[in-house]
């Protein structure tokens, strides 16, 4: 029988039985967990540590495919459901609208609606719009969508001639200066100090930058970076406004922390004030945006700034096969630099798959045609087109692959195109579905529709959907794919909720649009390596893996070369099972075959030689407890885990509840019943005094484990699962006194 107050024995779908995935093949419409403890079900030990570490600074070092989004969303949801975190007081920050939308969708599914999940810019803009009249007066200036026209006007005013490429590069340089908080007068010195190669003479860029700022001021407009700069300025200068923001938000979670710029870090510090309720998540080995001002230093220095931080390392890779993970680890094993010294060695949790395929082609068109042929074979074998991607270093490579896929009759979609719910055909389809939901009984289209999917097919047939896709590619095929995605979503929705109506589906689409949680479009994805970050597919083709493209020609310094290696690592770790890497010896047919495979594959692809892998520093998963610098003793480190075994029969334990007891549920208990009841009474007093639910002090399972083991000193108590360092420091003396026979409830001990 389960312990008092605990749910029944869970099904075998635990983390050791494949129940955990990193946003992979998850149920589209899962049931909301019915309790705080249910939120934790299915998490592996390290993910559970993240989810239950709700106080103090927490740093999560999460390798690719290790379920970091799952861990942090369950952390927020567990805190909310347990009554420890108020939803409106939590601000979760990430870097893209897609990631923020995914986070909001997951929190909604976990029963934690109301939590703010936004990008840095979105959160700052809301605050700027609200406080601008109070801090400055009047309305907020207009925000320009694209700054390149004003940069062009500034160049003309300075009599600096820039071609199209130089104009784009100068604009990027201004953006870099602003996010690194560099003013025009300091630009030349800052560029020299960081070894940055300016597209023009640094003095010219500084002049152009100053003229750009003057023109914006004259036209009463601001740009994307100004949103952050002005918010920082107001929070620095107006303590009353800063206090108001801090009263609203008391708990912060920052995803992709390795991509934080100095300006974003400064904004985060102003949001926090002197508090430390901060959880950051990142992987230095996935730092690929340094050209925009991002730096992993804030992640790598987190323990220095917060000595009391809990550091959790996630290395169990649920995304990729052992063969893909082996190649990914091999890429990083040859890396150098500070980020490489903190790399995580991934451990695949999936079944074995095929070995990565390495292919050399005579020219780029042949490489594209070869990829199309292999994709056709995968489609024949049953791999859905939406589970296949072609990844390249630069967007200019896309056209060759678009043509090859079109010639082969394979549907595709371009990553980075307009967002799904912003597409005209999707907007029109939404209007049609909403109208049918409202006036469906009078719509002859629905006369023969017997269920929700058939109703949706009937409505969308009037918008251009047909049971079979149109021939060829282009705009017509893309519109059909968008409508087909809505049809498929309706089918999944009906399976999950058999009683759902057309109105229910419209409400679901509205929520998904608000969260930018788009349904899957059935087409092979074409994307740059940068835009593929955060995504995954069953089969990935990384193309153009040749010197001059990977690393790119203009990557010259050691730091730039290492970032190119990390970019290839990101591409490799997008693949779940099938991974193809290819390169061409020349650009066009008949060209001189002067190219060679990327140096990053040396020693990894068959027949090549390279540097032997170095030992991984800090690559083991686990938890490192923080400690206070105020004269306390550092907490013991737990850096690895051995399989938990039942102390009665010796069987390997997989259920989290059994692991807490260190025995099977059906093995005999030697619990001290009197001690257990004293512990329960003491816990009730502690919970009442702290205003928390009883299980936040200790769960029933932990009390049973204590009553069975009857620890006699702090070391023995610390070894009981569920007794972390924080609880040991707070409750250890009381628990040991109870174990020794004293009744603290009767003595009136405050704990």
XYZ file of C-alpha atoms in Angstrom:
751
model
C 0.000 0.000 0.000
C 1.246 3.534 -0.641
C 2.242 5.693 2.289
C -0.402 7.923 3.835
C -1.219 10.899 1.648
C 0.718 9.556 -1.341
C -0.756 8.730 -4.760
C -1.024 5.097 -5.819
C 2.029 3.351 -7.222
C 2.766 5.022 -10.590
C 2.808 3.137 -13.834
C 6.156 2.042 -15.307
C 6.230 5.217 -17.442
C 8.878 6.795 -15.215
C 12.059 8.564 -16.274
C 13.978 5.266 -16.404
C 11.376 3.695 -18.677
C 11.363 6.327 -21.367
C 8.636 8.516 -19.910
C 10.809 11.637 -20.072
C 11.372 13.501 -23.302
C 12.844 16.858 -24.162
C 9.753 18.261 -25.863
C 9.893 15.201 -28.061
C 6.795 13.358 -29.265
C 4.811 14.700 -26.314
C 1.037 14.370 -26.122
C -0.629 17.280 -27.881
C -3.351 17.771 -25.271
C -2.172 16.248 -21.956
C -4.303 16.183 -18.840
C -3.525 18.846 -16.237
C -1.775 17.230 -13.221
C -4.175 16.924 -10.287
C -1.684 17.801 -7.524
C 1.734 19.398 -6.923
C 3.359 15.965 -6.588
C 1.794 14.908 -9.889
C 3.690 17.777 -11.559
C 6.929 16.014 -10.587
C 5.972 12.624 -12.000
C 8.154 11.476 -14.886
C 11.065 13.807 -14.121
C 14.494 12.240 -13.805
C 16.472 12.841 -10.565
C 18.307 15.924 -11.843
C 15.191 17.444 -13.421
C 13.388 16.858 -10.126
C 16.182 18.697 -8.297
C 15.570 21.666 -10.600
C 11.812 21.505 -10.094
C 12.011 21.426 -6.296
C 14.807 24.012 -5.868
C 12.446 26.950 -5.401
C 14.504 29.163 -3.119
C 17.748 31.030 -3.580
C 19.829 31.297 -6.752
C 19.779 28.213 -8.980
C 21.945 27.568 -12.053
C 20.965 24.777 -14.424
C 23.680 23.668 -16.841
C 21.662 21.791 -19.429
C 23.145 19.950 -22.396
C 21.331 19.667 -25.715
C 18.258 17.439 -25.548
C 18.318 17.036 -21.756
C 14.847 18.458 -21.137
C 15.738 21.896 -19.788
C 12.430 23.488 -20.807
C 10.610 20.589 -19.189
C 12.608 21.039 -15.982
C 12.076 24.792 -15.628
C 8.390 24.768 -16.591
C 7.779 21.977 -14.065
C 9.741 24.022 -11.511
C 7.459 27.013 -12.005
C 4.317 24.850 -12.093
C 5.323 22.921 -8.969
C 5.946 26.180 -7.088
C 2.616 27.612 -8.230
C 0.599 24.453 -7.534
C 2.228 24.045 -4.105
C 1.301 27.615 -3.182
C 4.922 28.715 -2.854
C 4.950 30.962 -5.934
C 2.181 33.342 -6.904
C 1.710 33.149 -10.709
C 1.610 36.925 -11.146
C 4.914 37.313 -9.268
C 6.890 35.072 -11.651
C 8.621 36.396 -14.773
C 10.129 33.792 -17.095
C 12.376 35.324 -19.735
C 13.727 33.819 -22.940
C 15.006 35.047 -26.304
C 12.416 34.306 -28.972
C 8.665 34.705 -29.202
C 8.440 31.031 -30.192
C 10.258 29.901 -27.043
C 8.162 32.213 -24.858
C 4.991 30.899 -26.500
C 6.060 27.291 -25.973
C 6.756 28.042 -22.318
C 3.327 29.638 -21.815
C 1.679 26.660 -23.516
C 3.454 24.162 -21.290
C 2.651 26.125 -18.132
C -1.006 26.215 -19.151
C -0.958 22.428 -19.607
C 0.580 22.051 -16.132
C -2.106 24.179 -14.496
C 0.081 27.261 -13.989
C -1.676 29.821 -16.161
C -1.019 33.460 -15.269
C 2.778 33.229 -15.210
C 4.410 35.848 -17.437
C 6.695 34.194 -20.033
C 8.203 36.803 -22.341
C 11.289 37.805 -24.252
C 13.555 40.427 -22.688
C 12.298 42.973 -25.206
C 8.627 42.147 -24.726
C 8.874 42.407 -20.934
C 10.860 45.653 -21.149
C 8.457 47.167 -23.693
C 5.438 46.541 -21.452
C 7.190 48.280 -18.567
C 8.389 51.135 -20.780
C 4.910 51.770 -22.179
C 3.397 51.762 -18.699
C 5.971 53.957 -16.942
C 6.928 56.348 -19.763
C 4.171 58.927 -19.000
C 5.180 58.928 -15.335
C 8.945 58.977 -15.891
C 9.231 61.178 -18.995
C 5.792 62.479 -19.900
C 3.741 62.180 -23.055
C 3.487 59.091 -25.210
C 6.250 56.617 -25.953
C 8.034 57.458 -29.245
C 7.325 55.226 -32.227
C 9.488 52.110 -32.461
C 11.005 51.590 -35.920
C 10.769 48.109 -37.411
C 13.971 48.361 -39.465
C 16.828 50.722 -38.745
C 18.681 50.262 -42.031
C 16.966 53.230 -43.754
C 17.977 55.614 -40.970
C 21.535 54.209 -41.062
C 21.529 54.906 -44.806
C 20.370 58.491 -44.180
C 23.052 58.887 -41.502
C 25.710 57.670 -43.954
C 24.538 60.223 -46.513
C 24.696 62.975 -43.898
C 28.271 61.951 -43.051
C 29.151 61.633 -46.765
C 30.124 57.996 -46.242
C 29.407 55.799 -49.271
C 28.185 52.305 -48.340
C 27.110 49.539 -50.682
C 24.241 47.255 -49.705
C 26.400 44.743 -47.824
C 28.385 47.450 -46.025
C 25.133 49.122 -44.983
C 23.875 45.869 -43.485
C 27.187 45.269 -41.673
C 27.307 48.836 -40.331
C 23.761 48.419 -38.990
C 24.783 45.199 -37.213
C 27.796 47.006 -35.764
C 25.572 49.720 -34.296
C 23.352 47.039 -32.770
C 26.389 45.358 -31.199
C 27.576 48.671 -29.741
C 24.187 49.346 -28.169
C 23.709 45.924 -26.538
C 27.232 46.118 -25.115
C 26.364 49.592 -23.750
C 29.033 51.285 -25.883
C 28.416 54.948 -26.797
C 29.663 56.366 -30.142
C 32.677 58.097 -28.562
C 33.881 54.773 -27.088
C 33.181 52.562 -30.090
C 36.687 52.514 -31.626
C 38.327 51.634 -28.304
C 35.717 48.952 -27.519
C 36.095 47.336 -30.951
C 39.884 47.248 -30.560
C 39.675 45.826 -27.034
C 37.403 42.955 -28.093
C 39.310 42.249 -31.318
C 36.213 43.035 -33.355
C 36.735 43.502 -37.096
C 34.720 46.567 -38.097
C 33.242 46.638 -41.621
C 34.786 50.121 -42.137
C 37.341 52.258 -40.345
C 36.254 52.336 -36.662
C 36.317 56.134 -36.681
C 33.817 56.112 -39.581
C 31.566 53.647 -37.781
C 31.648 55.839 -34.667
C 30.733 58.894 -36.767
C 27.934 56.962 -38.474
C 26.655 55.681 -35.099
C 26.527 59.220 -33.661
C 24.690 60.550 -36.742
C 22.208 57.664 -36.536
C 21.392 58.526 -32.917
C 20.958 62.203 -33.830
C 18.549 61.379 -36.663
C 16.437 59.169 -34.396
C 16.225 61.967 -31.871
C 15.229 64.488 -34.539
C 12.522 62.164 -35.880
C 11.276 61.215 -32.397
C 11.679 57.474 -32.942
C 13.446 54.702 -31.045
C 14.803 51.342 -32.141
C 14.696 47.792 -30.781
C 17.769 48.227 -28.566
C 16.475 51.533 -27.186
C 13.611 49.636 -25.576
C 16.115 47.924 -23.279
C 18.349 50.983 -22.857
C 15.476 53.280 -21.893
C 13.997 50.729 -19.497
C 17.402 50.364 -17.836
C 17.728 54.140 -17.633
C 14.317 54.588 -15.982
C 14.895 51.791 -13.459
C 18.327 53.214 -12.586
C 17.143 56.800 -12.172
C 13.691 56.318 -10.666
C 13.897 54.224 -7.517
C 10.149 54.520 -6.980
C 9.485 52.893 -10.368
C 12.129 50.217 -9.735
C 10.450 49.417 -6.409
C 7.084 49.127 -8.145
C 8.469 46.647 -10.694
C 10.184 44.620 -7.956
C 6.958 44.510 -5.952
C 5.247 42.975 -8.998
C 7.925 40.406 -9.875
C 9.671 38.484 -7.105
C 10.813 35.341 -8.903
C 12.781 35.192 -12.150
C 13.651 32.383 -14.553
C 15.997 33.057 -17.501
C 16.273 30.485 -20.286
C 19.210 30.338 -22.757
C 21.294 32.327 -20.279
C 24.450 31.794 -22.342
C 22.960 34.220 -24.892
C 22.506 37.152 -22.486
C 24.120 40.425 -23.589
C 25.637 42.920 -21.116
C 22.578 45.148 -21.583
C 20.147 42.317 -20.856
C 22.194 41.301 -17.819
C 22.014 44.869 -16.502
C 18.225 44.886 -16.946
C 17.967 41.563 -15.102
C 20.044 42.960 -12.219
C 17.721 45.966 -11.963
C 14.669 43.703 -11.925
C 16.204 41.616 -9.151
C 17.468 44.402 -6.919
C 19.090 42.916 -3.802
C 17.117 39.649 -4.013
C 18.380 36.244 -5.166
C 15.197 34.453 -6.285
C 16.700 33.676 -9.677
C 16.958 30.503 -11.742
C 19.099 30.587 -14.898
C 19.385 27.842 -17.510
C 21.992 27.523 -20.225
C 24.785 25.649 -21.976
C 28.053 27.409 -22.792
C 28.585 24.908 -25.627
C 25.566 26.373 -27.430
C 26.821 29.972 -27.441
C 26.431 30.897 -31.118
C 25.346 34.546 -31.052
C 28.442 36.384 -29.821
C 28.312 38.589 -32.945
C 25.166 40.136 -31.441
C 26.848 40.811 -28.083
C 25.849 37.553 -26.357
C 28.430 36.122 -23.970
C 28.499 32.933 -21.840
C 30.499 34.759 -19.144
C 27.365 35.544 -17.123
C 26.502 31.826 -17.050
C 30.056 30.687 -16.313
C 30.504 33.316 -13.580
C 27.141 32.667 -11.919
C 28.653 30.705 -9.032
C 31.165 33.516 -8.444
C 28.418 36.153 -8.246
C 26.174 33.843 -6.209
C 28.336 31.629 -3.935
C 25.205 30.159 -2.359
C 23.806 28.953 -5.678
C 22.612 25.425 -6.285
C 24.065 24.135 -9.568
C 22.285 21.275 -11.339
C 23.814 19.598 -14.392
C 21.528 17.888 -16.894
C 23.406 15.446 -19.135
C 20.852 12.702 -19.841
C 20.076 13.236 -23.534
C 16.528 12.126 -24.366
C 16.592 13.515 -27.898
C 19.390 11.825 -29.802
C 20.571 8.271 -30.362
C 23.891 7.126 -28.859
C 25.491 7.416 -32.308
C 24.486 11.072 -32.691
C 25.490 11.846 -29.103
C 28.889 10.207 -29.628
C 29.597 12.485 -32.581
C 28.388 15.547 -30.659
C 30.650 14.719 -27.718
C 33.522 14.156 -30.141
C 33.084 17.624 -31.668
C 33.349 19.282 -28.256
C 36.179 17.035 -27.101
C 38.467 18.820 -29.591
C 37.309 22.306 -28.581
C 39.380 24.911 -26.758
C 38.631 27.977 -24.699
C 36.651 28.792 -21.594
C 33.310 27.482 -22.864
C 34.994 24.180 -23.810
C 36.398 23.817 -20.292
C 32.815 23.790 -18.979
C 31.302 21.511 -21.590
C 28.888 18.760 -20.617
C 29.370 15.208 -21.871
C 25.960 13.948 -22.920
C 24.707 10.435 -22.137
C 22.068 9.181 -24.567
C 18.929 7.640 -23.060
C 17.609 6.363 -26.403
C 17.962 3.048 -28.174
C 20.797 2.605 -30.653
C 20.289 4.078 -34.123
C 22.164 4.218 -37.420
C 25.661 5.661 -37.611
C 25.992 9.209 -38.952
C 26.474 9.256 -42.727
C 29.317 11.287 -44.268
C 29.088 11.994 -48.022
C 31.380 13.841 -50.407
C 29.979 15.282 -53.669
C 31.593 16.774 -56.757
C 29.647 20.050 -56.579
C 26.868 21.828 -54.689
C 23.995 20.933 -57.083
C 25.028 17.276 -56.823
C 25.056 17.620 -53.022
C 21.516 19.047 -53.067
C 20.266 16.322 -55.418
C 21.897 13.684 -53.194
C 20.121 15.087 -50.127
C 16.799 15.052 -51.992
C 17.298 11.390 -52.990
C 18.056 10.369 -49.402
C 15.037 12.320 -48.172
C 12.849 10.524 -50.705
C 14.124 7.209 -49.264
C 13.288 8.344 -45.727
C 9.778 9.360 -46.801
C 9.322 5.947 -48.404
C 10.407 4.346 -45.114
C 7.685 6.256 -43.285
C 9.513 9.264 -41.844
C 7.089 12.248 -41.999
C 8.385 15.228 -44.015
C 7.892 17.510 -40.982
C 10.450 15.343 -39.141
C 13.230 16.059 -41.667
C 15.429 19.160 -41.911
C 18.222 20.466 -44.112
C 20.523 22.831 -42.205
C 23.101 25.153 -43.814
C 25.547 27.824 -42.689
C 24.214 30.754 -44.732
C 20.776 31.570 -46.124
C 22.284 31.925 -49.607
C 22.642 28.118 -49.714
C 18.875 27.657 -49.470
C 17.954 28.200 -53.127
C 19.867 25.168 -54.410
C 18.070 22.898 -51.951
C 14.662 24.446 -52.628
C 15.125 23.658 -56.307
C 16.303 20.088 -55.641
C 13.319 19.346 -53.380
C 10.855 20.919 -55.820
C 12.307 18.854 -58.685
C 11.859 15.718 -56.548
C 8.248 16.648 -55.659
C 9.056 16.906 -51.937
C 7.118 19.546 -49.911
C 9.242 21.932 -47.862
C 8.974 24.976 -45.637
C 11.467 27.746 -44.976
C 12.326 28.351 -41.339
C 12.323 32.047 -40.508
C 9.361 32.894 -42.758
C 6.361 34.673 -41.239
C 4.830 33.117 -38.144
C 2.126 30.497 -38.681
C -0.783 32.419 -37.167
C 0.218 35.566 -39.093
C -0.153 33.872 -42.487
C -3.088 35.297 -44.521
C -4.595 31.878 -45.219
C -4.474 30.954 -41.517
C -6.147 34.232 -40.536
C -8.920 33.646 -43.132
C -9.339 30.052 -41.968
C -9.710 31.245 -38.371
C -12.441 33.692 -39.395
C -14.259 30.952 -41.338
C -14.075 28.490 -38.434
C -15.272 31.133 -35.970
C -18.245 31.939 -38.211
C -19.119 28.265 -38.591
C -18.922 27.783 -34.821
C -21.351 30.649 -34.330
C -23.842 29.949 -37.138
C -23.096 26.299 -37.923
C -26.704 25.111 -37.808
C -27.514 27.392 -40.752
C -24.417 26.461 -42.783
C -25.153 23.955 -45.572
C -21.440 23.103 -45.682
C -21.873 21.297 -42.360
C -24.983 19.312 -43.286
C -23.059 16.084 -43.861
C -20.373 16.661 -41.209
C -20.811 14.139 -38.412
C -17.900 15.012 -36.139
C -15.403 17.800 -35.402
C -12.720 16.763 -37.948
C -15.271 16.500 -40.739
C -16.702 19.902 -39.794
C -13.232 21.454 -40.026
C -12.539 19.752 -43.368
C -15.868 21.013 -44.692
C -15.201 24.602 -43.613
C -11.612 24.662 -44.862
C -12.567 23.140 -48.202
C -14.083 26.533 -48.913
C -10.686 28.114 -48.179
C -8.676 25.922 -50.556
C -8.040 22.716 -48.622
C -8.356 19.489 -50.614
C -7.897 15.845 -49.515
C -4.818 15.541 -51.754
C -2.066 18.162 -51.981
C -1.579 20.212 -55.140
C 1.272 19.246 -57.449
C 4.585 21.077 -57.340
C 5.776 23.674 -54.849
C 5.481 27.405 -54.337
C 2.790 29.599 -52.792
C -0.162 27.323 -53.645
C 1.472 24.345 -51.958
C 2.475 26.447 -48.920
C -1.131 27.644 -48.449
C -2.384 24.060 -48.669
C 0.194 22.932 -46.077
C -1.033 25.629 -43.662
C -4.659 24.493 -43.996
C -3.650 20.825 -43.755
C -1.914 21.616 -40.443
C -5.234 22.939 -39.085
C -7.066 19.816 -40.301
C -4.502 17.568 -38.565
C -4.745 19.630 -35.390
C -8.542 19.197 -35.379
C -8.127 15.422 -35.663
C -5.685 15.330 -32.715
C -7.957 17.630 -30.691
C -10.966 15.358 -31.278
C -9.017 12.279 -30.158
C -7.896 14.030 -26.960
C -11.334 15.555 -26.270
C -14.077 13.456 -27.909
C -16.851 15.813 -26.768
C -15.162 18.950 -28.131
C -17.163 21.263 -30.360
C -16.118 23.583 -33.148
C -16.287 26.446 -30.633
C -13.858 24.558 -28.350
C -11.428 24.174 -31.252
C -11.687 27.901 -32.075
C -10.889 28.694 -28.419
C -7.882 26.344 -28.599
C -6.656 28.086 -31.767
C -7.017 31.481 -30.076
C -4.909 30.314 -27.125
C -2.315 28.821 -29.452
C -2.160 32.025 -31.476
C -1.574 34.037 -28.313
C 1.192 31.637 -27.294
C 2.525 31.293 -30.886
C 2.159 27.534 -30.402
C 1.797 26.572 -34.054
C 0.674 23.155 -35.286
C 3.052 21.091 -37.373
C 3.259 21.906 -41.075
C 3.950 18.811 -43.176
C 7.036 19.743 -45.150
C 10.808 19.279 -44.990
C 12.332 22.206 -43.095
C 15.044 24.322 -44.710
C 16.865 26.423 -42.118
C 20.152 28.062 -41.254
C 22.082 26.545 -38.371
C 21.461 29.674 -36.303
C 17.676 29.561 -36.792
C 17.567 25.822 -35.992
C 18.542 26.456 -32.361
C 15.913 25.052 -30.023
C 14.365 22.737 -32.657
C 14.713 19.015 -33.390
C 13.846 16.469 -36.082
C 14.037 12.711 -36.611
C 16.405 13.203 -39.554
C 18.840 16.072 -40.090
C 21.009 16.839 -43.126
C 23.846 19.226 -42.268
C 25.115 20.357 -45.664
C 28.119 22.357 -46.830
C 30.398 21.034 -44.061
C 33.541 22.182 -45.880
C 36.412 24.540 -45.104
C 35.396 28.083 -45.992
C 31.790 27.413 -45.045
C 32.239 25.533 -41.749
C 34.151 27.347 -40.354
C 33.073 30.317 -42.451
C 35.844 32.148 -44.326
C 35.744 35.286 -42.189
C 36.138 33.358 -38.912
C 39.830 33.976 -38.217
C 40.447 34.327 -34.476
C 40.508 31.347 -32.125
C 37.273 32.584 -30.513
C 35.526 32.846 -33.883
C 36.701 29.370 -34.937
C 35.415 27.876 -31.680
C 32.037 29.528 -32.157
C 31.828 27.923 -35.607
C 32.537 24.551 -33.972
C 29.728 25.180 -31.474
C 27.430 26.063 -34.377
C 28.108 22.674 -35.983
C 27.517 21.059 -32.568
C 24.109 22.739 -32.397
C 23.287 21.400 -35.870
C 24.349 17.842 -35.023
C 22.348 17.794 -31.792
C 19.124 18.694 -33.626
C 18.954 15.088 -34.933
C 17.114 12.379 -33.056
C 18.099 9.356 -35.146
C 19.248 9.969 -38.722
C 22.186 12.338 -39.235
C 23.770 13.091 -42.605
C 26.786 15.372 -43.041
C 27.941 16.314 -46.524
C 30.252 18.633 -48.457
C 31.042 19.456 -52.076
C 34.505 19.674 -53.631
C 33.511 22.605 -55.854
C 30.723 25.159 -56.026
C 29.428 24.446 -59.520
C 29.615 21.556 -62.007
C 32.971 21.438 -63.771
C 34.591 23.716 -61.201
C 38.024 23.104 -59.692
C 37.670 20.549 -56.866
C 39.674 22.585 -54.381
C 37.538 22.278 -51.275
C 38.134 19.855 -48.424
C 35.943 18.602 -45.566
C 35.726 20.772 -42.451
C 38.571 20.467 -39.968
C 35.902 19.891 -37.305
C 35.339 16.385 -38.706
C 39.011 15.402 -38.455
C 39.309 12.300 -36.326
C 35.541 11.794 -36.341
C 34.603 10.809 -39.892
C 35.897 7.458 -41.185
C 39.343 7.611 -42.749
C 40.372 10.921 -41.157
C 42.929 11.621 -38.471
C 42.653 14.134 -35.693
C 43.364 15.074 -32.119
C 42.450 12.566 -29.439
C 39.537 13.525 -27.229
C 40.372 15.272 -23.983
C 38.855 14.319 -20.662
C 35.683 16.197 -19.893
C 35.941 18.735 -17.084
C 32.734 19.004 -15.147
C 30.828 16.871 -17.612
C 29.143 14.660 -15.040
C 25.484 15.219 -14.266
C 24.242 15.841 -10.762
C 23.849 18.564 -8.160
C 26.306 20.890 -6.464
C 24.932 22.608 -3.402
C 25.803 26.225 -2.789
C 27.029 27.639 0.469
C 27.043 30.965 2.206
C 30.345 32.825 2.503
C 29.423 34.038 5.996
C 31.575 31.561 7.912
C 29.555 28.452 7.129
C 30.948 25.145 5.948
C 30.652 24.328 2.259
C 27.887 21.852 1.561
C 28.931 18.378 0.433
C 28.843 17.870 -3.313
C 26.836 15.240 -5.099
C 28.172 14.869 -8.589
C 27.095 11.401 -9.663
C 24.531 8.742 -8.902
C 24.807 4.985 -8.667
C 21.732 2.831 -9.261
C 19.434 2.834 -6.216
C 18.776 -0.662 -4.825
C 16.204 -1.942 -2.360
C 17.855 -2.390 1.052
C 15.591 -5.408 1.717
C 15.634 -7.486 -1.494
C 18.407 -5.761 -3.493
C 16.282 -5.052 -6.606
C 17.190 -1.953 -8.656
C 14.651 0.775 -7.908
C 13.127 2.937 -10.645
C 10.138 4.581 -8.952
C 10.938 7.918 -7.290
C 8.820 7.057 -4.233
C 10.587 3.736 -3.736
C 13.944 5.470 -4.151
C 13.054 7.770 -1.261
C 12.311 4.765 0.966
C 15.285 2.813 -0.414
C 13.041 -0.251 -0.611
C 10.281 -1.700 -2.779
C 6.757 -0.710 -1.812
C 5.827 -4.345 -1.232
C 8.938 -5.240 0.814
C 8.390 -5.362 4.614
C 8.829 -2.092 6.503
C 10.712 -1.812 9.782
C 9.340 1.667 10.483
C 9.211 3.022 14.017
C 5.472 3.832 14.088
C 5.757 6.034 17.184
C 8.542 8.105 15.624
C 6.542 8.449 12.408
C 3.548 9.868 14.295
C 5.782 12.291 16.241
C 7.349 13.453 12.983
C 3.904 14.045 11.456
C 2.751 16.087 14.461
C 5.961 18.145 14.425
C 5.619 18.710 10.673
C 2.066 20.022 11.105
C 3.325 22.646 13.562
C 6.150 23.700 11.208
C 3.774 23.968 8.246
C 1.336 26.109 10.247
C 4.087 28.481 11.376
C 5.555 28.900 7.880
C 2.178 29.170 6.128
C 3.110 26.356 3.727
C 1.506 22.997 2.897
C 2.816 20.162 5.083
C 4.560 18.387 2.210
C 6.767 21.471 1.680
C 8.381 20.708 5.044
C 8.858 16.992 4.308
C 6.748 14.628 2.200
C 5.141 11.573 3.779
C 7.648 9.384 1.976
C 10.558 11.256 3.500
C 9.032 10.946 6.985
C 8.602 7.192 6.437
C 12.245 6.949 5.285
C 13.408 8.805 8.418
C 11.255 6.631 10.676
C 12.682 3.493 9.059
C 16.346 4.518 9.179
C 16.243 6.478 12.508
C 19.374 8.559 11.759
C 21.599 9.368 14.711
C 23.726 12.203 13.324
C 23.577 14.891 10.581
C 25.518 12.737 8.123
C 23.037 9.853 8.372
C 20.091 12.251 8.104
C 21.609 13.924 5.003
C 21.708 10.540 3.259
C 17.913 10.167 3.497
C 16.433 11.036 0.063
C 14.354 14.187 0.354
C 16.564 15.766 3.028
C 18.619 18.333 1.141
C 21.197 20.675 2.605
C 18.681 23.493 3.043
C 16.246 21.333 4.980
C 19.075 19.744 6.938
C 20.206 23.192 8.085
C 16.655 24.295 8.891
C 15.114 21.185 10.426
C 18.009 18.826 11.142
C 18.331 19.552 14.886
C 14.602 19.006 15.453
C 14.450 15.774 13.454
C 17.495 14.292 15.195
C 16.005 15.230 18.566
C 12.760 13.449 17.639
C 14.768 10.411 16.493
C 16.496 10.443 19.905
C 13.098 10.218 21.665
C 12.294 13.831 22.538
C 8.834 15.209 21.710
C 9.359 18.763 20.424
C 5.657 19.469 19.904
C 4.947 19.132 23.591
C 8.067 21.152 24.462
C 6.864 23.987 22.215
C 10.110 24.107 20.258
C 9.928 26.596 17.405
C 12.294 24.580 15.202
